[in-house]
Amino acid sequence: MKFSTKLIHGNYNLENTGATNVPIYMSNAYAHSSPQELENVFKGKFPGYVYSRFSNPTVLEFERRMASIEGGLTATSAASGMSAIYMAITNIVHPGDEIIASTGLYGGTYTLISNLQNIGVKVIFLEDISKKTLLNNINENTKLVYTETIGNPKLDILDIESVGRVCKEKGIIFMVDSTISTPYLINPSKYGADVIIHSTSKYINGTSNAIGGMIVDCGSEKYKNHRYENFQKYAEKYDKLAFTAKLKSTSGLDIGASMSPFNAFLSLTGIETLSLRMKKHCENAMKIASYLEKSDKVTNVNYPNLKSSKYYDLATKYYADGASGILTFRLGTKENAYKFLAKLKLILDTTNIGDCKTIIIHPASTICINNTEEEREKMAVYDDLLRLSVGIEDIEDILEDIDRALEAI
Ligand SMILES: *Cc1c(COP(=O)(O)O)cnc(C)c1O
């Protein structure tokens, strides 16, 4: 199947009841016909369900769909993007280990990774993740390189091919959050990513009616190396799927942040239109970025596909038709930014991205409020900066709203 067909039919696995949508199985538990059968399901010898914190038919369909469109071997869902990230990272790093991460990360992830220092993990943040900086920082304790395909809100474009190659050469697990790019724009598995993270709350769901997270396991031989001693017993038994095997019996199980079947259903409904939505998000974002660049009230318009962007070449290489629907710009002072926000009518001032609706936020006073000034500087979050998540409305209406708000300055 090709991509947009997979969005609708990929890995469909439910018994044939004739239902054209995946039913919502709101059941915590599953009865079995004999204790032997239940024992075998618990042991993983028989397929089946026992308790919805471990697995659920509706949730499993969503996991299978995500694995299908990412080209992964399997996927594990979570109650949110943050819980997915926490589960996936703590599945790999333990006290004494080192993690290399990018400073362009989503604020919540930046804080999560910084906090790993409290459990004895050494954290190295790099402003620019490249072959050179990675080779300078990888040592025998390095267990994980963690990045985003497109940083939120820095909008730095990862040279994923080169990072994938270094991680392959050094045998280091490469985990990448592809929430902003989505599988419509890029499949990180093709570039050597071992684990792909999604906050499905954003573009995957598309209409902001269900929080969710997904961990896609692309399979890897790296877990067999001496570096990953904690994975040995899983690698012997489950080979390339050692990551998921460990996740399902340790951090994933311990944390218990399972996705609700209802949220899985809503996200399965949303995902069917991902291709159409992403195409429109990209088109609208490019038009708005070009428009803002012409205004003398606006500076530093940051959209990777603009010629003025520092990431233009990388954007052209990986995202020739548009690097998602997010852009940032500056208005000189925080006061101007607030005046602009106050005048908007159509565009909603709210913390979120990836919705069909156009959304805007002042990151420094909201989503990045827990980061220090120094961290915010590294994350390219300034006092006069606004982040716009461009929706799929008619472009004329979005531009009219922006124009009116700019007049207030
Ligand atoms: C929103 C977001 C997250 C966190 O996901 P939640 O579903 O809100 O917990 C992680 N990474 C990125 C890039 C995000 O945009």
GROMACS .gro file of C-alpha atoms and ligand atoms in nm:
model
  424
    1MET     CA    1   0.000   0.000   0.000
    2LYS     CA    2   0.108   0.358  -0.057
    3PHE     CA    3   0.115   0.613   0.227
    4SER     CA    4  -0.234   0.767   0.218
    5THR     CA    5  -0.393   0.422   0.175
    6LYS     CA    6  -0.203   0.296   0.477
    7LEU     CA    7  -0.340   0.586   0.682
    8ILE     CA    8  -0.684   0.436   0.631
    9HIS     CA    9  -0.622   0.061   0.598
   10GLY     CA   10  -0.268  -0.006   0.725
   11ASN     CA   11  -0.233  -0.322   0.938
   12TYR     CA   12  -0.610  -0.350   0.989
   13ASN     CA   13  -0.643  -0.658   1.202
   14LEU     CA   14  -0.984  -0.681   1.367
   15GLU     CA   15  -1.210  -0.981   1.311
   16ASN     CA   16  -1.460  -0.916   1.038
   17THR     CA   17  -1.776  -0.782   1.204
   18GLY     CA   18  -1.847  -0.558   0.910
   19ALA     CA   19  -1.782  -0.245   1.116
   20THR     CA   20  -1.607   0.009   0.898
   21ASN     CA   21  -1.459   0.192   1.197
   22VAL     CA   22  -1.257   0.028   1.471
   23PRO     CA   23  -1.497  -0.041   1.762
   24ILE     CA   24  -1.419   0.116   2.101
   25TYR     CA   25  -1.355  -0.164   2.349
   26MET     CA   26  -1.425   0.006   2.683
   27SER     CA   27  -1.338  -0.299   2.891
   28ASN     CA   28  -1.073  -0.321   3.159
   29ALA     CA   29  -1.061  -0.699   3.167
   30TYR     CA   30  -1.104  -1.002   2.942
   31ALA     CA   31  -1.245  -1.338   3.046
   32HIS     CA   32  -1.093  -1.664   2.927
   33SER     CA   33  -1.242  -2.009   2.888
   34SER     CA   34  -0.987  -2.191   3.103
   35PRO     CA   35  -0.712  -2.113   3.354
   36GLN     CA   36  -0.465  -2.278   3.116
   37GLU     CA   37  -0.561  -2.034   2.842
   38LEU     CA   38  -0.527  -1.733   3.073
   39GLU     CA   39  -0.188  -1.860   3.190
   40ASN     CA   40  -0.072  -1.892   2.829
   41VAL     CA   41  -0.191  -1.543   2.743
   42PHE     CA   42  -0.007  -1.406   3.048
   43LYS     CA   43   0.307  -1.592   2.944
   44GLY     CA   44   0.278  -1.449   2.594
   45LYS     CA   45   0.238  -1.796   2.442
   46PHE     CA   46  -0.113  -1.725   2.313
   47PRO     CA   47  -0.230  -1.397   2.165
   48GLY     CA   48  -0.509  -1.232   2.363
   49TYR     CA   49  -0.598  -0.968   2.616
   50VAL     CA   50  -0.599  -0.977   2.994
   51TYR     CA   51  -0.617  -0.620   3.123
   52SER     CA   52  -0.640  -0.291   2.932
   53ARG     CA   53  -0.342  -0.135   3.107
   54PHE     CA   54  -0.131  -0.393   2.917
   55SER     CA   55  -0.324  -0.402   2.591
   56ASN     CA   56  -0.665  -0.333   2.443
   57PRO     CA   57  -0.807  -0.414   2.096
   58THR     CA   58  -0.885  -0.051   2.000
   59VAL     CA   59  -0.550   0.076   2.128
   60LEU     CA   60  -0.368  -0.207   1.952
   61GLU     CA   61  -0.524  -0.108   1.620
   62PHE     CA   62  -0.389   0.245   1.665
   63GLU     CA   63  -0.044   0.108   1.754
   64ARG     CA   64  -0.049  -0.112   1.445
   65ARG     CA   65  -0.154   0.181   1.224
   66MET     CA   66   0.131   0.395   1.358
   67ALA     CA   67   0.387   0.116   1.304
   68SER     CA   68   0.253   0.073   0.951
   69ILE     CA   69   0.287   0.438   0.849
   70GLU     CA   70   0.628   0.479   1.016
   71GLY     CA   71   0.778   0.163   0.869
   72GLY     CA   72   0.843   0.036   1.224
   73LEU     CA   73   0.823  -0.323   1.345
   74THR     CA   74   0.588  -0.251   1.634
   75ALA     CA   75   0.458   0.041   1.841
   76THR     CA   76   0.365   0.100   2.205
   77SER     CA   77   0.119   0.372   2.298
   78ALA     CA   78   0.108   0.591   2.606
   79ALA     CA   79  -0.136   0.827   2.775
   80SER     CA   80   0.052   1.133   2.643
   81GLY     CA   81   0.356   1.232   2.442
   82MET     CA   82   0.540   1.311   2.767
   83SER     CA   83   0.473   0.968   2.918
   84ALA     CA   84   0.585   0.804   2.592
   85ILE     CA   85   0.911   1.001   2.610
   86TYR     CA   86   0.965   0.918   2.977
   87MET     CA   87   0.900   0.548   2.923
   88ALA     CA   88   1.118   0.527   2.613
   89ILE     CA   89   1.417   0.715   2.757
   90THR     CA   90   1.417   0.538   3.094
   91ASN     CA   91   1.399   0.208   2.909
   92ILE     CA   92   1.750   0.286   2.780
   93VAL     CA   93   1.935   0.507   3.029
   94HIS     CA   94   2.021   0.404   3.384
   95PRO     CA   95   2.233   0.568   3.656
   96GLY     CA   96   2.587   0.622   3.529
   97ASP     CA   97   2.481   0.639   3.164
   98GLU     CA   98   2.509   0.942   2.937
   99ILE     CA   99   2.255   1.092   2.701
  100ILE     CA  100   2.324   1.345   2.427
  101ALA     CA  101   2.031   1.570   2.339
  102SER     CA  102   1.965   1.879   2.134
  103THR     CA  103   1.889   2.220   2.290
  104GLY     CA  104   1.614   2.274   2.033
  105LEU     CA  105   1.386   2.023   2.205
  106TYR     CA  106   1.027   2.081   2.311
  107GLY     CA  107   1.033   2.256   2.653
  108GLY     CA  108   0.874   1.965   2.840
  109THR     CA  109   1.126   1.720   2.698
  110TYR     CA  110   1.415   1.956   2.774
  111THR     CA  111   1.307   1.964   3.138
  112LEU     CA  112   1.243   1.587   3.150
  113ILE     CA  113   1.593   1.515   3.020
  114SER     CA  114   1.752   1.774   3.256
  115ASN     CA  115   1.575   1.603   3.548
  116LEU     CA  116   1.739   1.270   3.461
  117GLN     CA  117   2.044   1.417   3.634
  118ASN     CA  118   1.858   1.358   3.963
  119ILE     CA  119   1.879   0.984   3.903
  120GLY     CA  120   2.248   0.991   3.815
  121VAL     CA  121   2.229   1.018   3.437
  122LYS     CA  122   2.478   1.253   3.275
  123VAL     CA  123   2.310   1.485   3.029
  124ILE     CA  124   2.490   1.664   2.747
  125PHE     CA  125   2.291   1.925   2.557
  126LEU     CA  126   2.430   2.028   2.219
  127GLU     CA  127   2.319   2.340   2.037
  128ASP     CA  128   2.407   2.190   1.705
  129ILE     CA  129   2.382   1.814   1.662
  130SER     CA  130   2.616   1.716   1.380
  131LYS     CA  131   2.865   1.446   1.295
  132LYS     CA  132   3.146   1.654   1.445
  133THR     CA  133   2.975   1.748   1.774
  134LEU     CA  134   2.849   1.393   1.821
  135LEU     CA  135   3.192   1.238   1.765
  136ASN     CA  136   3.338   1.488   2.015
  137ASN     CA  137   3.090   1.385   2.284
  138ILE     CA  138   3.026   1.012   2.241
  139ASN     CA  139   3.215   0.795   2.488
  140GLU     CA  140   3.184   0.446   2.637
  141ASN     CA  141   2.898   0.557   2.867
  142THR     CA  142   2.685   0.715   2.592
  143LYS     CA  143   2.362   0.519   2.558
  144LEU     CA  144   2.132   0.751   2.370
  145VAL     CA  145   2.119   1.033   2.119
  146TYR     CA  146   1.783   1.213   2.151
  147THR     CA  147   1.664   1.471   1.899
  148GLU     CA  148   1.362   1.611   1.718
  149THR     CA  149   1.329   1.598   1.339
  150ILE     CA  150   1.214   1.961   1.348
  151GLY     CA  151   1.268   2.133   1.684
  152ASN     CA  152   0.971   2.290   1.861
  153PRO     CA  153   0.978   2.594   1.871
  154LYS     CA  154   1.336   2.651   1.747
  155LEU     CA  155   1.245   2.493   1.411
  156ASP     CA  156   1.598   2.367   1.361
  157ILE     CA  157   1.613   2.094   1.099
  158LEU     CA  158   1.804   1.785   1.202
  159ASP     CA  159   2.045   1.647   0.946
  160ILE     CA  160   1.895   1.309   1.020
  161GLU     CA  161   2.094   1.116   0.761
  162SER     CA  162   2.425   1.221   0.910
  163VAL     CA  163   2.312   1.163   1.271
  164GLY     CA  164   2.174   0.821   1.179
  165ARG     CA  165   2.505   0.731   1.019
  166VAL     CA  166   2.715   0.834   1.321
  167CYS     CA  167   2.485   0.642   1.557
  168LYS     CA  168   2.508   0.336   1.335
  169GLU     CA  169   2.887   0.355   1.316
  170LYS     CA  170   2.917   0.397   1.695
  171GLY     CA  171   2.638   0.153   1.783
  172ILE     CA  172   2.441   0.413   1.980
  173ILE     CA  173   2.062   0.413   1.999
  174PHE     CA  174   1.914   0.701   1.802
  175MET     CA  175   1.573   0.817   1.928
  176VAL     CA  176   1.390   1.094   1.749
  177ASP     CA  177   1.069   1.282   1.821
  178SER     CA  178   0.890   1.328   1.489
  179THR     CA  179   0.578   1.501   1.624
  180ILE     CA  180   0.626   1.815   1.413
  181SER     CA  181   0.720   1.640   1.089
  182THR     CA  182   0.479   1.345   1.112
  183PRO     CA  183   0.520   1.032   0.897
  184TYR     CA  184   0.364   1.226   0.607
  185LEU     CA  185   0.677   1.440   0.574
  186ILE     CA  186   0.948   1.196   0.680
  187ASN     CA  187   1.005   0.838   0.795
  188PRO     CA  188   1.303   0.856   1.035
  189SER     CA  189   1.339   0.476   1.014
  190LYS     CA  190   1.480   0.524   0.662
  191TYR     CA  191   1.764   0.728   0.810
  192GLY     CA  192   1.864   0.490   1.085
  193ALA     CA  193   1.639   0.600   1.374
  194ASP     CA  194   1.594   0.311   1.615
  195VAL     CA  195   1.299   0.453   1.808
  196ILE     CA  196   1.051   0.718   1.691
  197ILE     CA  197   0.840   0.920   1.934
  198HIS     CA  198   0.510   1.090   1.859
  199SER     CA  199   0.286   1.311   2.061
  200THR     CA  200  -0.026   1.192   1.881
  201SER     CA  201  -0.210   1.482   2.049
  202LYS     CA  202  -0.089   1.706   1.765
  203TYR     CA  203  -0.099   1.643   1.387
  204ILE     CA  204  -0.171   1.269   1.414
  205ASN     CA  205  -0.501   1.328   1.593
  206GLY     CA  206  -0.538   1.656   1.406
  207THR     CA  207  -0.841   1.803   1.580
  208SER     CA  208  -0.713   1.829   1.940
  209ASN     CA  209  -0.969   1.602   2.094
  210ALA     CA  210  -0.741   1.335   2.246
  211ILE     CA  211  -0.403   1.345   2.420
  212GLY     CA  212  -0.176   1.053   2.336
  213GLY     CA  213   0.177   0.931   2.279
  214MET     CA  214   0.341   0.663   2.067
  215ILE     CA  215   0.676   0.485   2.073
  216VAL     CA  216   0.757   0.322   1.740
  217ASP     CA  217   1.024   0.052   1.757
  218CYS     CA  218   1.212   0.020   1.428
  219GLY     CA  219   1.411  -0.281   1.555
  220SER     CA  220   1.786  -0.277   1.602
  221GLU     CA  221   2.085  -0.503   1.630
  222LYS     CA  222   2.256  -0.246   1.854
  223TYR     CA  223   2.104  -0.394   2.171
  224LYS     CA  224   2.324  -0.700   2.124
  225ASN     CA  225   2.640  -0.494   2.175
  226HIS     CA  226   2.837  -0.494   2.497
  227ARG     CA  227   2.732  -0.128   2.547
  228TYR     CA  228   2.374  -0.239   2.619
  229GLU     CA  229   2.432  -0.498   2.890
  230ASN     CA  230   2.083  -0.438   3.034
  231PHE     CA  231   1.934  -0.557   2.706
  232GLN     CA  232   2.124  -0.885   2.675
  233LYS     CA  233   1.851  -1.119   2.798
  234TYR     CA  234   1.590  -0.946   2.582
  235ALA     CA  235   1.813  -0.946   2.274
  236GLU     CA  236   1.878  -1.320   2.314
  237LYS     CA  237   1.507  -1.396   2.323
  238TYR     CA  238   1.352  -1.122   2.109
  239ASP     CA  239   1.641  -1.032   1.880
  240LYS     CA  240   1.582  -0.696   1.704
  241LEU     CA  241   1.276  -0.626   1.919
  242ALA     CA  242   1.474  -0.615   2.245
  243PHE     CA  243   1.368  -0.253   2.306
  244THR     CA  244   0.994  -0.327   2.308
  245ALA     CA  245   1.043  -0.653   2.501
  246LYS     CA  246   1.224  -0.463   2.778
  247LEU     CA  247   0.978  -0.172   2.764
  248LYS     CA  248   0.678  -0.404   2.805
  249SER     CA  249   0.829  -0.576   3.106
  250THR     CA  250   1.000  -0.282   3.281
  251SER     CA  251   0.946   0.095   3.243
  252GLY     CA  252   0.629   0.069   3.032
  253LEU     CA  253   0.476  -0.173   3.278
  254ASP     CA  254   0.588   0.015   3.591
  255ILE     CA  255   0.456   0.354   3.487
  256GLY     CA  256   0.116   0.227   3.373
  257ALA     CA  257   0.042   0.533   3.161
  258SER     CA  258  -0.183   0.350   2.918
  259MET     CA  259  -0.382   0.514   2.642
  260SER     CA  260  -0.759   0.525   2.676
  261PRO     CA  261  -0.943   0.317   2.409
  262PHE     CA  262  -1.162   0.620   2.343
  263ASN     CA  263  -0.856   0.836   2.270
  264ALA     CA  264  -0.718   0.564   2.042
  265PHE     CA  265  -1.049   0.564   1.852
  266LEU     CA  266  -1.048   0.943   1.812
  267SER     CA  267  -0.689   0.939   1.690
  268LEU     CA  268  -0.760   0.655   1.446
  269THR     CA  269  -1.039   0.871   1.304
  270GLY     CA  270  -0.812   1.173   1.281
  271ILE     CA  271  -0.517   0.996   1.123
  272GLU     CA  272  -0.712   0.902   0.811
  273THR     CA  273  -0.690   1.261   0.683
  274LEU     CA  274  -0.325   1.324   0.779
  275SER     CA  275  -0.200   1.357   0.419
  276LEU     CA  276  -0.465   1.611   0.320
  277ARG     CA  277  -0.417   1.814   0.637
  278MET     CA  278  -0.036   1.820   0.626
  279LYS     CA  279  -0.036   1.934   0.265
  280LYS     CA  280  -0.261   2.229   0.356
  281HIS     CA  281  -0.071   2.309   0.681
  282CYS     CA  282   0.254   2.333   0.482
  283GLU     CA  283   0.101   2.543   0.202
  284ASN     CA  284  -0.061   2.789   0.444
  285ALA     CA  285   0.252   2.815   0.663
  286MET     CA  286   0.472   2.899   0.364
  287LYS     CA  287   0.229   3.168   0.248
  288ILE     CA  288   0.205   3.326   0.594
  289ALA     CA  289   0.581   3.315   0.645
  290SER     CA  290   0.640   3.493   0.313
  291TYR     CA  291   0.371   3.748   0.399
  292LEU     CA  292   0.513   3.824   0.745
  293GLU     CA  293   0.861   3.860   0.601
  294LYS     CA  294   0.740   4.155   0.394
  295SER     CA  295   0.601   4.344   0.695
  296ASP     CA  296   0.824   4.611   0.849
  297LYS     CA  297   0.670   4.546   1.192
  298VAL     CA  298   0.795   4.188   1.200
  299THR     CA  299   1.149   4.056   1.228
  300ASN     CA  300   1.319   3.716   1.235
  301VAL     CA  301   1.045   3.523   1.059
  302ASN     CA  302   1.153   3.165   1.110
  303TYR     CA  303   1.018   2.903   0.873
  304PRO     CA  304   1.270   2.650   0.745
  305ASN     CA  305   1.164   2.675   0.380
  306LEU     CA  306   1.226   3.051   0.361
  307LYS     CA  307   1.542   3.138   0.171
  308SER     CA  308   1.647   3.351   0.470
  309SER     CA  309   1.640   3.049   0.703
  310LYS     CA  310   1.965   2.908   0.832
  311TYR     CA  311   1.808   2.565   0.770
  312TYR     CA  312   1.698   2.634   0.411
  313ASP     CA  313   1.935   2.378   0.256
  314LEU     CA  314   1.841   2.105   0.501
  315ALA     CA  315   1.471   2.192   0.464
  316THR     CA  316   1.505   2.163   0.086
  317LYS     CA  317   1.679   1.827   0.123
  318TYR     CA  318   1.426   1.668   0.361
  319TYR     CA  319   1.107   1.878   0.336
  320ALA     CA  320   1.103   2.028  -0.014
  321ASP     CA  321   0.724   2.084  -0.008
  322GLY     CA  322   0.719   2.247   0.336
  323ALA     CA  323   0.855   2.170   0.681
  324SER     CA  324   0.523   2.136   0.864
  325GLY     CA  325   0.286   2.410   0.982
  326ILE     CA  326   0.478   2.593   1.252
  327LEU     CA  327   0.660   2.921   1.231
  328THR     CA  328   0.789   3.183   1.471
  329PHE     CA  329   0.844   3.556   1.439
  330ARG     CA  330   0.944   3.851   1.656
  331LEU     CA  331   0.773   4.183   1.718
  332GLY     CA  332   1.046   4.385   1.888
  333THR     CA  333   0.910   4.386   2.244
  334LYS     CA  334   0.695   4.169   2.470
  335GLU     CA  335   0.449   4.458   2.482
  336ASN     CA  336   0.408   4.448   2.103
  337ALA     CA  337   0.363   4.071   2.113
  338TYR     CA  338   0.085   4.107   2.371
  339LYS     CA  339  -0.084   4.390   2.176
  340PHE     CA  340  -0.079   4.169   1.866
  341LEU     CA  341  -0.231   3.874   2.053
  342ALA     CA  342  -0.505   4.091   2.204
  343LYS     CA  343  -0.626   4.200   1.859
  344LEU     CA  344  -0.661   3.853   1.706
  345LYS     CA  345  -1.014   3.728   1.648
  346LEU     CA  346  -0.989   3.409   1.444
  347ILE     CA  347  -0.650   3.285   1.564
  348LEU     CA  348  -0.668   3.136   1.912
  349ASP     CA  349  -0.416   3.224   2.182
  350THR     CA  350  -0.360   2.881   2.330
  351THR     CA  351  -0.093   2.625   2.409
  352ASN     CA  352  -0.110   2.357   2.144
  353ILE     CA  353   0.003   2.283   1.791
  354GLY     CA  354  -0.103   2.066   1.501
  355ASP     CA  355  -0.473   2.149   1.515
  356CYS     CA  356  -0.688   2.225   1.209
  357LYS     CA  357  -0.740   2.562   1.381
  358THR     CA  358  -0.469   2.829   1.362
  359ILE     CA  359  -0.319   2.875   1.706
  360ILE     CA  360  -0.069   3.119   1.850
  361ILE     CA  361   0.127   3.149   2.172
  362HIS     CA  362   0.387   3.361   2.349
  363PRO     CA  363   0.622   3.076   2.453
  364ALA     CA  364   0.843   3.273   2.697
  365SER     CA  365   0.551   3.345   2.933
  366THR     CA  366   0.375   3.009   2.890
  367ILE     CA  367   0.514   2.677   2.767
  368CYS     CA  368   0.875   2.775   2.843
  369ILE     CA  369   0.802   2.947   3.174
  370ASN     CA  370   0.977   2.670   3.369
  371ASN     CA  371   1.298   2.704   3.168
  372THR     CA  372   1.568   2.942   3.290
  373GLU     CA  373   1.649   3.253   3.088
  374GLU     CA  374   1.970   3.090   2.975
  375GLU     CA  375   1.784   2.778   2.860
  376ARG     CA  376   1.527   2.989   2.677
  377GLU     CA  377   1.806   3.168   2.493
  378LYS     CA  378   1.944   2.832   2.376
  379MET     CA  379   1.597   2.720   2.276
  380ALA     CA  380   1.561   3.042   2.068
  381VAL     CA  381   1.268   3.157   2.281
  382TYR     CA  382   1.279   3.537   2.321
  383ASP     CA  383   1.053   3.782   2.502
  384ASP     CA  384   0.913   3.925   2.178
  385LEU     CA  385   0.872   3.591   1.999
  386LEU     CA  386   0.542   3.434   1.899
  387ARG     CA  387   0.487   3.080   1.775
  388LEU     CA  388   0.215   3.026   1.519
  389SER     CA  389   0.074   2.682   1.445
  390VAL     CA  390  -0.091   2.738   1.110
  391GLY     CA  391  -0.422   2.565   1.056
  392ILE     CA  392  -0.608   2.459   0.743
  393GLU     CA  393  -0.856   2.747   0.721
  394ASP     CA  394  -0.876   2.955   0.402
  395ILE     CA  395  -0.555   3.155   0.387
  396GLU     CA  396  -0.736   3.487   0.319
  397ASP     CA  397  -0.910   3.471   0.657
  398ILE     CA  398  -0.590   3.395   0.850
  399LEU     CA  399  -0.404   3.677   0.674
  400GLU     CA  400  -0.686   3.923   0.740
  401ASP     CA  401  -0.669   3.844   1.112
  402ILE     CA  402  -0.290   3.886   1.116
  403ASP     CA  403  -0.315   4.214   0.926
  404ARG     CA  404  -0.565   4.358   1.174
  405ALA     CA  405  -0.348   4.258   1.469
  406LEU     CA  406  -0.034   4.406   1.312
  407GLU     CA  407  -0.212   4.741   1.287
  408ALA     CA  408  -0.225   4.750   1.667
  409ILE     CA  409   0.151   4.785   1.678
  410LIG     C1  410   0.348   1.837   2.249
  410LIG     C2  411   0.478   1.774   2.230
  410LIG     C3  412   0.524   1.675   2.319
  410LIG     C4  413   0.445   1.635   2.442
  410LIG     O1  414   0.330   1.564   2.407
  410LIG     P1  415   0.195   1.562   2.497
  410LIG     O2  416   0.107   1.472   2.417
  410LIG     O3  417   0.147   1.701   2.508
  410LIG     O4  418   0.233   1.503   2.629
  410LIG     C5  419   0.645   1.617   2.292
  410LIG     N1  420   0.720   1.654   2.186
  410LIG     C6  421   0.679   1.749   2.100
  410LIG     C7  422   0.767   1.786   1.985
  410LIG     C8  423   0.558   1.812   2.119
  410LIG     O5  424   0.519   1.909   2.033
   0.00000   0.00000   0.00000
